[in-house]
Coordinates of C-alpha atoms and ligand atoms in Angstrom, one line a residue:
X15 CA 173.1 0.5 -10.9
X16 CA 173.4 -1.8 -13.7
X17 CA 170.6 -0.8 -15.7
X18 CA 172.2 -0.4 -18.9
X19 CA 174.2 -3.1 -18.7
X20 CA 171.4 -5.5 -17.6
X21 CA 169.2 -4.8 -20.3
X22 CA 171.8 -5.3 -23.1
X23 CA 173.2 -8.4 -22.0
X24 CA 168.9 -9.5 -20.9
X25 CA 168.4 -8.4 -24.3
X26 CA 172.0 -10.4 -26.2
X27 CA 171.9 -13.5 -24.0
X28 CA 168.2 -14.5 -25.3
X29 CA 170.0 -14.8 -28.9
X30 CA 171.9 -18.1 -28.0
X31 CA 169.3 -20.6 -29.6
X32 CA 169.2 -23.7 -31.4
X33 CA 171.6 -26.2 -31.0
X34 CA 171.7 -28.9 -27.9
X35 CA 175.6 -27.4 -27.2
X36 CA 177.5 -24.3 -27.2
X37 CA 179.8 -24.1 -30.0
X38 CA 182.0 -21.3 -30.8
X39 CA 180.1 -20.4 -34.2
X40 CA 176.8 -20.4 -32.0
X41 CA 178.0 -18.7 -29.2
X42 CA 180.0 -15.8 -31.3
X43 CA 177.8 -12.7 -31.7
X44 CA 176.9 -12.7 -28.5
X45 CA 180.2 -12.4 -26.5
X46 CA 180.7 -9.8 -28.7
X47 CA 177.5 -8.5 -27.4
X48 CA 178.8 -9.0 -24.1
X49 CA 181.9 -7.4 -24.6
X50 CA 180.5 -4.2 -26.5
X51 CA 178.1 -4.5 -23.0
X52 CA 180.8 -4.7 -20.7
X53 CA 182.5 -1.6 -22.2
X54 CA 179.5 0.8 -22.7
X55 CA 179.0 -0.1 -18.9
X56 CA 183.0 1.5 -18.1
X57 CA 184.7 -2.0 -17.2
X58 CA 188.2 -1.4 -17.7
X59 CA 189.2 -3.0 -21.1
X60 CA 191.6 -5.9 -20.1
X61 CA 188.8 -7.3 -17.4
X62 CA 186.6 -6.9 -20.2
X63 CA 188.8 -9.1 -22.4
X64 CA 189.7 -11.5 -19.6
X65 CA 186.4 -11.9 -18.5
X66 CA 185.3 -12.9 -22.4
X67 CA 187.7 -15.4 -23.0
X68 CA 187.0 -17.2 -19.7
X69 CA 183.0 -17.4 -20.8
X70 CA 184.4 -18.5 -23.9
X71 CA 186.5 -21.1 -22.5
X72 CA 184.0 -22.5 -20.6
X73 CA 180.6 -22.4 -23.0
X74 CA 182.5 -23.8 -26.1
X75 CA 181.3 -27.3 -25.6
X76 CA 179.3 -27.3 -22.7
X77 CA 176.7 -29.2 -23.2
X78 CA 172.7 -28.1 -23.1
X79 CA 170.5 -30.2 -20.4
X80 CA 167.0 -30.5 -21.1
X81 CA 165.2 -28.2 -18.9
X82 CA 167.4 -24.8 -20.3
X83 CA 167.9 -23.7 -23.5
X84 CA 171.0 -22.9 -24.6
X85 CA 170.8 -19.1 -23.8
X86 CA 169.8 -20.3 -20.2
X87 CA 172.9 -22.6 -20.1
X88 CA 174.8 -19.8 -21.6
X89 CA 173.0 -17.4 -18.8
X90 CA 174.5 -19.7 -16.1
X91 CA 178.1 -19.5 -16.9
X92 CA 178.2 -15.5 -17.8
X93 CA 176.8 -15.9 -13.9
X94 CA 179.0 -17.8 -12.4
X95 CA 182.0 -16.0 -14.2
X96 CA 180.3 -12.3 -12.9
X97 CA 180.7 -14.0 -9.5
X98 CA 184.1 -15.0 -9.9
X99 CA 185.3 -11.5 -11.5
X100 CA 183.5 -9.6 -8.1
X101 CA 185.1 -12.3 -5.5
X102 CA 183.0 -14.9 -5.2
X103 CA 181.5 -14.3 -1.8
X104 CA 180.9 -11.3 0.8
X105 CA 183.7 -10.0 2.5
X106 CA 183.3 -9.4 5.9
X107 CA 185.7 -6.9 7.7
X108 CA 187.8 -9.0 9.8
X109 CA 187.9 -7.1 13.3
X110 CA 188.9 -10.5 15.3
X111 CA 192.3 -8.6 16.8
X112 CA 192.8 -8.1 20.3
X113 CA 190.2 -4.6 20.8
X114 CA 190.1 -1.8 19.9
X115 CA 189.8 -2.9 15.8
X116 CA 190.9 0.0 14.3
X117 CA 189.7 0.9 10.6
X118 CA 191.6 3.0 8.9
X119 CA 189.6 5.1 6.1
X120 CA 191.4 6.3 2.6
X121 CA 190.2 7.9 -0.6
X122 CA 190.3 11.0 -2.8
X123 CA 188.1 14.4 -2.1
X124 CA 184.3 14.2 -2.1
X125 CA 184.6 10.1 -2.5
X126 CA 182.6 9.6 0.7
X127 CA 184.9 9.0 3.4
X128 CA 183.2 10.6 6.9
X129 CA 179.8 9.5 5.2
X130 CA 181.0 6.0 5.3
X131 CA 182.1 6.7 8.9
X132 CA 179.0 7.3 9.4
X133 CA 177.1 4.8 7.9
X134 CA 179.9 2.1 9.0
X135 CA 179.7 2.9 12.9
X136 CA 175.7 2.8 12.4
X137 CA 176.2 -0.9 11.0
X138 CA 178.4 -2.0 13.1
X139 CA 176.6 -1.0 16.1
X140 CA 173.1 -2.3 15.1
X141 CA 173.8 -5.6 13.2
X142 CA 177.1 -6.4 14.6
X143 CA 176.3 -5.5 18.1
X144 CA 179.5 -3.8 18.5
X145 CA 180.8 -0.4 20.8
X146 CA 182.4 2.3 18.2
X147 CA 184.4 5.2 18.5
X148 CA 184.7 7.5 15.7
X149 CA 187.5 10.1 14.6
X150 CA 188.7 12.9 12.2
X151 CA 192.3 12.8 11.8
X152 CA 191.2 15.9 8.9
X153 CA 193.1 18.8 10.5
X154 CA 192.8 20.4 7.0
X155 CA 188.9 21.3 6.3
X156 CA 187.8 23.1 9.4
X157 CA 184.2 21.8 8.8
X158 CA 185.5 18.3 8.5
X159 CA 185.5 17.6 12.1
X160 CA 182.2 19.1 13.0
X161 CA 180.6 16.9 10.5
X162 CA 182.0 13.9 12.0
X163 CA 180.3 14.6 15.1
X164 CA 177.1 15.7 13.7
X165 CA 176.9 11.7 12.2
X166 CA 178.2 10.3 15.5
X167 CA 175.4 12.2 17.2
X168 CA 172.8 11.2 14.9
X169 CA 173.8 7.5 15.0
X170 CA 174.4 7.4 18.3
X171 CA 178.3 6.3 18.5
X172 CA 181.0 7.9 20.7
X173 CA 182.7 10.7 18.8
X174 CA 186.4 11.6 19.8
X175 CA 187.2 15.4 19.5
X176 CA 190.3 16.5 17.4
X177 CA 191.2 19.7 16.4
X178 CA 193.1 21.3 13.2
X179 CA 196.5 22.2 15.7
X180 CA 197.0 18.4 16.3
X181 CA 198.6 16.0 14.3
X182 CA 196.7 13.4 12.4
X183 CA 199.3 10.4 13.8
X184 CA 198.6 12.2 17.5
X185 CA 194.5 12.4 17.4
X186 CA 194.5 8.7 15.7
X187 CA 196.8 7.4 18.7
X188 CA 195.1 9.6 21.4
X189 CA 191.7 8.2 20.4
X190 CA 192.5 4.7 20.1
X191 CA 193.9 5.0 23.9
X192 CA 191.0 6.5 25.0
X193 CA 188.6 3.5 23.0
X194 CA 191.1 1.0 25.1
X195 CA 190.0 2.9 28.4
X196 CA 186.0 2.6 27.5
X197 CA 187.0 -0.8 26.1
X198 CA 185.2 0.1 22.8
X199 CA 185.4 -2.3 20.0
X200 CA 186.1 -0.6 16.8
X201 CA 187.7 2.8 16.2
X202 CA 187.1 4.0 12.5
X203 CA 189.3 7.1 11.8
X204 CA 188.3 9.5 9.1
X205 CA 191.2 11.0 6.9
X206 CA 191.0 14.3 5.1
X207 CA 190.3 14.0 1.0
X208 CA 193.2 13.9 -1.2
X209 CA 192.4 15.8 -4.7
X210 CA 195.0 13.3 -6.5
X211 CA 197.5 10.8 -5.3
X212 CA 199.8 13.1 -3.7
X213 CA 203.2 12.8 -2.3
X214 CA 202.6 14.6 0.7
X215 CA 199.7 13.3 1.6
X216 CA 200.3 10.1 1.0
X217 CA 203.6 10.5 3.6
X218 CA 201.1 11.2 6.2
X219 CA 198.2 8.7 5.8
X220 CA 201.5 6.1 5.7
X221 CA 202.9 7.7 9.3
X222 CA 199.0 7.6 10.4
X223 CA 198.9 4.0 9.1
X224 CA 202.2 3.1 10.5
X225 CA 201.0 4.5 13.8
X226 CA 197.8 2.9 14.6
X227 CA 198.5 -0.7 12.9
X228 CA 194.6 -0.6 11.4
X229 CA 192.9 -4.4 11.3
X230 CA 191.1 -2.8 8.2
X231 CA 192.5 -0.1 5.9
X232 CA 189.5 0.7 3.7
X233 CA 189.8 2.7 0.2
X234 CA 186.8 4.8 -0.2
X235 CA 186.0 5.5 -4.1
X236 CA 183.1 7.0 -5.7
X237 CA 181.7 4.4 -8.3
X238 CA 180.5 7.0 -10.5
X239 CA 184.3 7.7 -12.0
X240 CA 183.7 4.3 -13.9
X241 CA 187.0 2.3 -14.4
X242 CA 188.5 5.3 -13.1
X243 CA 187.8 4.1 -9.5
X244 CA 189.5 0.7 -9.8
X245 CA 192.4 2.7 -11.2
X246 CA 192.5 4.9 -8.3
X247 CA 192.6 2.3 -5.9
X248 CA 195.3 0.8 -7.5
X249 CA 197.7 3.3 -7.6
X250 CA 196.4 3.8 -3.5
X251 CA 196.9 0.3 -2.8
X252 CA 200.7 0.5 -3.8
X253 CA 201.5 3.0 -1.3
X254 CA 199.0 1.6 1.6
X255 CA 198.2 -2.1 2.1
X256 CA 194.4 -1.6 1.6
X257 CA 192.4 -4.1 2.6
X258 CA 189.3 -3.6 1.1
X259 CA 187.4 -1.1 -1.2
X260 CA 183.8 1.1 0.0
X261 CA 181.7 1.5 -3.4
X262 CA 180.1 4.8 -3.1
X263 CA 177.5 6.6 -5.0
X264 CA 176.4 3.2 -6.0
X265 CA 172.5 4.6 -6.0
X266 CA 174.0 7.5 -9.3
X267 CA 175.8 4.8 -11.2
X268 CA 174.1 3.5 -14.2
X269 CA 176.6 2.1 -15.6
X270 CA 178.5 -0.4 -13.1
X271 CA 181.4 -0.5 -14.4
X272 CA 183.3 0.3 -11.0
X273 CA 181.8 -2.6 -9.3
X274 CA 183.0 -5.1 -11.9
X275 CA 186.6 -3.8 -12.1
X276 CA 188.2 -3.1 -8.7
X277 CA 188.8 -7.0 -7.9
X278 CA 190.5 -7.8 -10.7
X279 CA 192.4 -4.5 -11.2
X280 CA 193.3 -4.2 -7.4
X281 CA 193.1 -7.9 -6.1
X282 CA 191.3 -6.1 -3.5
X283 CA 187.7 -7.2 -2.5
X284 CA 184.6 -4.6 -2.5
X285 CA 183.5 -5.1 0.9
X286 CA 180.6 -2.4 1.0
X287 CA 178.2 -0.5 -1.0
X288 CA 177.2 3.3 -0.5
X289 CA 173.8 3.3 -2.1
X290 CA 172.5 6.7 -0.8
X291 CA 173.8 9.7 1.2
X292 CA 172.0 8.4 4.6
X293 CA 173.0 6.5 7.3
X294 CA 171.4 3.6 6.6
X295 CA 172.5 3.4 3.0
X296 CA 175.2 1.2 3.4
X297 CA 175.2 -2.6 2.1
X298 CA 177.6 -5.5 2.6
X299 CA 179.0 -6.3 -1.1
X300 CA 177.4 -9.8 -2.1
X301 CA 178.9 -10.6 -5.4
X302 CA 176.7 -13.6 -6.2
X303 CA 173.6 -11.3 -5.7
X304 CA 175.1 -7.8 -7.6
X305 CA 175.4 -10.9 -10.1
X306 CA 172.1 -11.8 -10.4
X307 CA 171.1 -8.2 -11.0
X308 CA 173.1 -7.5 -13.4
X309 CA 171.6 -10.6 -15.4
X310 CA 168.0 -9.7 -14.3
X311 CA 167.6 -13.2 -12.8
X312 CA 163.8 -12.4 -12.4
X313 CA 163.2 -12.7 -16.2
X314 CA 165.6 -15.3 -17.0
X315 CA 164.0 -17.6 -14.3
X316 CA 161.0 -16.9 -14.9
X317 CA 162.3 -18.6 -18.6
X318 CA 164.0 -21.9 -16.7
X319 CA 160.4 -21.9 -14.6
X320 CA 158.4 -22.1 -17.5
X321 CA 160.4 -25.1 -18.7
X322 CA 160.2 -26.9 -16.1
X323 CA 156.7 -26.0 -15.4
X324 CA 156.0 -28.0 -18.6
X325 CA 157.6 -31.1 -17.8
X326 CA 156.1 -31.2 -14.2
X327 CA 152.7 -30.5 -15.5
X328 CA 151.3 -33.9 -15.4
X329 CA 152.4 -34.2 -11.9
X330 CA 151.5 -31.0 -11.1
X331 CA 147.7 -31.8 -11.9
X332 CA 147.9 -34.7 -10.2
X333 CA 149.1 -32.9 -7.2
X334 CA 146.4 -30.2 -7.4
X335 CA 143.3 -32.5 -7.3
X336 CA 145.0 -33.8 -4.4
X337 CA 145.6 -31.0 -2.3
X338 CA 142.2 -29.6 -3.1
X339 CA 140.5 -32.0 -1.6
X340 CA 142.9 -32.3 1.5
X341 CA 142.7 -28.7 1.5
X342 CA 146.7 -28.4 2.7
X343 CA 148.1 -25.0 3.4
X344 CA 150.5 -24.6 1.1
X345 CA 153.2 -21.7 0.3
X346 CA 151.1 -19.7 -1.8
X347 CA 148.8 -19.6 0.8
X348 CA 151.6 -18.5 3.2
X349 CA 152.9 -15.9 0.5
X350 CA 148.9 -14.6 0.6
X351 CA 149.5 -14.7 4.2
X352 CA 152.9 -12.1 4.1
X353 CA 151.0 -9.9 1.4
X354 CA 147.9 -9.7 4.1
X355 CA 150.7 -8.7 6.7
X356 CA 152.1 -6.1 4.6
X357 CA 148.6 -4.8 3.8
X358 CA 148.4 -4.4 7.5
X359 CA 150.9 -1.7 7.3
X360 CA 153.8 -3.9 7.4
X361 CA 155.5 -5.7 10.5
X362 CA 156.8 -2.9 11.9
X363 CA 153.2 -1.6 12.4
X364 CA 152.0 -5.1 13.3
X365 CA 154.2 -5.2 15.7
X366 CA 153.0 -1.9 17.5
X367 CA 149.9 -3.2 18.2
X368 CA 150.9 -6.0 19.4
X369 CA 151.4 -7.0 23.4
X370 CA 154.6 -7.9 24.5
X371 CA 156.1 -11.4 23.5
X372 CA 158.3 -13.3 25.6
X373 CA 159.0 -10.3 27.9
X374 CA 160.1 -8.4 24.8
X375 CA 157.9 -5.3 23.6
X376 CA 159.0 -5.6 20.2
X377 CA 157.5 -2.0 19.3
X378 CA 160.6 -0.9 20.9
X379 CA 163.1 -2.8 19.1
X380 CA 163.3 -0.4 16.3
X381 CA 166.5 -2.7 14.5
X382 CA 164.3 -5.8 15.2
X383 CA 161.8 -3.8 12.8
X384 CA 164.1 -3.4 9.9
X385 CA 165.7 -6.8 9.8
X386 CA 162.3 -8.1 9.8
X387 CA 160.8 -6.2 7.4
X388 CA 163.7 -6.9 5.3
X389 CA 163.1 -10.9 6.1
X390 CA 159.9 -10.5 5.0
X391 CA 160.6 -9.1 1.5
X392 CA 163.0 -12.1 0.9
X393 CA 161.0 -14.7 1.6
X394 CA 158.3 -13.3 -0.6
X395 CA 161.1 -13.3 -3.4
X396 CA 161.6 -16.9 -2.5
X397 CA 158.2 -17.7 -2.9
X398 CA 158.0 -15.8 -6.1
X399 CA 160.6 -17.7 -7.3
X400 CA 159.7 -21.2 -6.5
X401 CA 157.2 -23.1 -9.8
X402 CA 153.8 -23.3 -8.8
X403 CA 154.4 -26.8 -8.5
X404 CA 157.1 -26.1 -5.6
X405 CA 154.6 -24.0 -3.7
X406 CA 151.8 -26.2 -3.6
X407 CA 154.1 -29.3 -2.2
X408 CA 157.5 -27.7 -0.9
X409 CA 158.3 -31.1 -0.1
X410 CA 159.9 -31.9 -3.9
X411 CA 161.7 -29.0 -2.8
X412 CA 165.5 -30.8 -3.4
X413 CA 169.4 -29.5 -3.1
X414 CA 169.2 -28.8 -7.0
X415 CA 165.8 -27.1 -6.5
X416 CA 166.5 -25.0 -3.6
X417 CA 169.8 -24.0 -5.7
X418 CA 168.1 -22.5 -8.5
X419 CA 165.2 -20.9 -6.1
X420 CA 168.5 -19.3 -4.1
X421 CA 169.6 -17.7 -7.3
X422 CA 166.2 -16.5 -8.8
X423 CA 165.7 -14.7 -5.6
X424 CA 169.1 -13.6 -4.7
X425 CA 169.1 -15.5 -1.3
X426 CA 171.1 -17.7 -0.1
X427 CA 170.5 -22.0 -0.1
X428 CA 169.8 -22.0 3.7
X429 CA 167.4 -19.2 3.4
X430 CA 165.1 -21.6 1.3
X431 CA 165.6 -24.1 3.9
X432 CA 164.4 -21.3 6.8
X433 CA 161.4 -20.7 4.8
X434 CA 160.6 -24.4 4.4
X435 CA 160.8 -25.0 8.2
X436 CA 159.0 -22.0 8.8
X437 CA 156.0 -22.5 6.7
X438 CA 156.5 -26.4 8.4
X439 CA 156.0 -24.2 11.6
X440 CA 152.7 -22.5 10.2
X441 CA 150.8 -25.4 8.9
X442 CA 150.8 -26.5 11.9
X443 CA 149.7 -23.9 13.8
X444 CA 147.3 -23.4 11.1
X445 CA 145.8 -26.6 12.2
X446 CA 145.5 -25.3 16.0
X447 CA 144.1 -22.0 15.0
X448 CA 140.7 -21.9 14.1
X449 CA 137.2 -19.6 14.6
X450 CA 137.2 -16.1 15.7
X451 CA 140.7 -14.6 16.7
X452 CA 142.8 -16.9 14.8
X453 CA 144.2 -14.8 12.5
X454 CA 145.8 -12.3 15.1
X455 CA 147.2 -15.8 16.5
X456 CA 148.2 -16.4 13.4
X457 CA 150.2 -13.4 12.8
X458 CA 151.4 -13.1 16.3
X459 CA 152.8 -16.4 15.5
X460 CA 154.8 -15.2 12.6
X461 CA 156.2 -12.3 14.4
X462 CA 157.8 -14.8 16.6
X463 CA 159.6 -16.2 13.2
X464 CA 161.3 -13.0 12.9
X465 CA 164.7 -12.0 14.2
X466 CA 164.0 -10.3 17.6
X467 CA 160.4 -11.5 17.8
X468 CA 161.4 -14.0 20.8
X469 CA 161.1 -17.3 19.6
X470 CA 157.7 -19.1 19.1
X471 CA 155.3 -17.9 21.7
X472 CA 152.7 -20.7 22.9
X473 CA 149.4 -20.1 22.9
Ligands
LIG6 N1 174.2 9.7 -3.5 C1 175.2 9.4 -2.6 N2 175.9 10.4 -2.1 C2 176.9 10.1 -1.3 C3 177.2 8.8 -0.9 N3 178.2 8.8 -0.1 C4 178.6 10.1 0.1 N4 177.7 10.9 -0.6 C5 177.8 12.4 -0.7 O1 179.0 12.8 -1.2 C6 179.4 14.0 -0.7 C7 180.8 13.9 -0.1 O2 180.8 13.0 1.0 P1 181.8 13.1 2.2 O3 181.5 11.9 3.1 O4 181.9 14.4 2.8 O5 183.2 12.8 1.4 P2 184.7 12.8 2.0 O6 185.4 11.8 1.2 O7 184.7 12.7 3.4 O8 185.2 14.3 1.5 P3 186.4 15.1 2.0 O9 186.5 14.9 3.5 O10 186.2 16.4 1.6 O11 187.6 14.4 1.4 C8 178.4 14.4 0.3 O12 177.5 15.3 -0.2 C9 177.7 13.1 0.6 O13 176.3 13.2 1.0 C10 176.4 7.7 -1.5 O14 176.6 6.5 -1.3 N5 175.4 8.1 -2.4
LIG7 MG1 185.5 13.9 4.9

């Protein structure tokens, strides 16, 4: 997603030179740029112009601190507005009622609707911990039914049966009773495809929403219909108080346009991602870091990092000669570290051959796997994205610092923080670990820095 649209504004936004502040003259042919970007990438046209006069607004006479260059200053604030545009932050779905949490699906034909089920009751069973029951209220496609239980099956969730003589209102009512009797914590109830917004159908998803009082009503829309989508939901969120919008089809769409429309057309915030057609391909919608792809963060820090890296260079020598000789193990050594790990054939087959820790055998905890594998990933990123400087002493590592490493790598300010006291955590036990055997201590010791690894074990 995005490509396009990240390498003409990558390519536009390095043209902002010169000057120590961003005038209008200065800053003219590239919101053009951005707006002739914006459109070729299907945002609707008036977030397009919205979205241009507030960059405007805010660049003409910002002023230019040393370290960027105007294009990098200009970089920030086409950021920051990209943010605002998509919501700002992640929208969780709020399921804090008194249980069953019912989520209500919506959307036209083919959007993605019982795949979503699917890949919704897999998340919130695995990283929310929660007990789901799942349902077809789509009496109208005979095969609609069947495939909702072939996903329940193959994620492991409790499937309700329904069948095409009941009413949807009924088999929505008759399965939330039955998720109060197993006390289950969410029910998420498929709806059959609409080809257009139509009357009748619309009646009944209203009597099926009036029904079942859903703590989430969730518009499923295909992101590959472009503005289209946010139009869509528009016209869907008159008739139904949505509550938030699924992004499907993410993984097909160059373009992006989809992603950065539906807020402002719908007032409605993208809460999910589809980004494949398996269960697994579902991500929470972060806008801060859909932002930073857009803007291809990696090269345009990489920019801000050589800057600074000049400034810091006398310091940094200094630095160097004196952690040679101390012979300190610093964050690059760590990153070494994580790339030896993954070399290894990753955590997950680390952790195989490893004994059981703290009473947990973590070659069994299959989720455990996948959130550390994905831990591991980001805190390489971090790494990446900290100066040289920063990972030979990650104690100059300040608020401002850790800010700008949280954006380059799409993390979030705490996440730096983790990996500081985590690489804390393994200079020392790099101090205790010595001789034969210490590596496997050594990694056995960062396993235990993973979610599910059990804590720190003692050796
Ligand atoms: N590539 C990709 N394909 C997807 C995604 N989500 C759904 N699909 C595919 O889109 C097609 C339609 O998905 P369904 O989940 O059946 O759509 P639906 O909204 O339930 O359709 P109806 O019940 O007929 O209205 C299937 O082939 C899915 O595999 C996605 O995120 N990425
Ligand atoms: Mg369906």
């Amino acid at each position: 997603m995005f490509e396009n649209l990240t390498d003409r504004l990558s390519q536009t936004l390095r043209h902002v030179t010169g000057k120590a502040k961003l005038t209008e003259e200065n800053i003219k042919d590239t919101l053009r740029e951005v707006r002739m970007a914006l459109l070729e990438a299907d945002v609707a046209l008036p977030v397009v112009k919205e979205f241009v006069a507030k960059v405007k607004d805010r660049a003409v006479g910002t002023e230019v601190s040393k370290s960027l260059t105007p294009g990098q200053a200009f970089v920030k604030i086409v950021r920051a507005e990209l943010e605002e545009l998509m919501g700002a932050a992640n929208e969780d779905l709020s399921l804090g009622v008194v249980p069953p949490a019912v989520v209500l699906m919506a959307g036209l034909q083919g959007a993605g609707k019982t795949t979503t089920v699917g890949k919704l009751a897999r998340f919130l069973k695995e990283r929310k911990k929660k007990s789901v029951l799942v349902v077809s209220a789509d009496i109208y496609r005979p095969a609609a039914i069947k495939q909702l239980e072939t996903l329940a099956a193959e994620v492991g969730v409790t499937f309700f049966p329904s069948d095409s003589s009941q009413k949807p209102v009924e088999i929505a009512l008759a399965a939330i009773r039955e998720a109060k009797l197993k006390y289950i914590d969410v029910v998420l109830v498929d709806t059959a495809g609409r080809l257009a917004i139509d009357a009748d159908m619309m009646a009944e998803i209203q009597a099926v929403h009036a029904a079942i009082k859903p703590a989430e009503t969730l518009f499923v829309v295909d992101a590959m219909t472009g503005q289209d989508a946010a139009n869509t939901a528009k016209a869907f969120g008159e008739a139904l108080p949505l509550t938030g919008v699924v992004l499907t089809k993410v993984d097909g769409d160059a373009r992006g346009g989809a992603a950065l429309s539906v807020r402002q057309i719908t007032g409605k915030p993208i809460k999910f991602l589809g980004m494949g057609e398996k269960s697994d391909a579902l991500e929470p919608f972060h806008p801060d870091r859909i932002a930073s792809r857009i803007l291809g963060m990696g090269d345009v820090l990489s920019l801000i990092e050589q800057a600074e890296q000049t400034l810091d260079r006398e310091k940094a020598e200094k630095l160097t000669k004196k952690l040679k000789k101390g012979k300190g193990f610093d964050l690059e050594d760590f990153r070494d570290q994580l790339q030896q790990m993954k070399n290894m054939g990753g955590l997950g087959g680390l952790m195989d051959k490893l004994p059981s820790i703290g009473g947990v055998n973590l070659s069994q905890m299959g989720n455990a796997q996948g959130a550390a594998e994905k831990q591991f990933k980001q805190m390489e990123a971090i790494i990446n994205s900290m100066t040289p400087v920063e990972r030979r002493n990650p104690d100059i590592i300040s608020g401002s610092r850790k800010r700008r490493i949280a954006m380059g790598s799409g993390t979030q300010v705490q996440d730096i923080g983790r990996l500081i006291k985590q690489h804390k955590q393994m200079q020392k036990m790099m101090k205790k670990v010595s001789g034969k055997g210490g590596m496997a201590k050594m990694m056995r010791g960062m396993g235990g820095m993973f979610p599910g690894g059990g804590g720190m074990p003692k050796f």
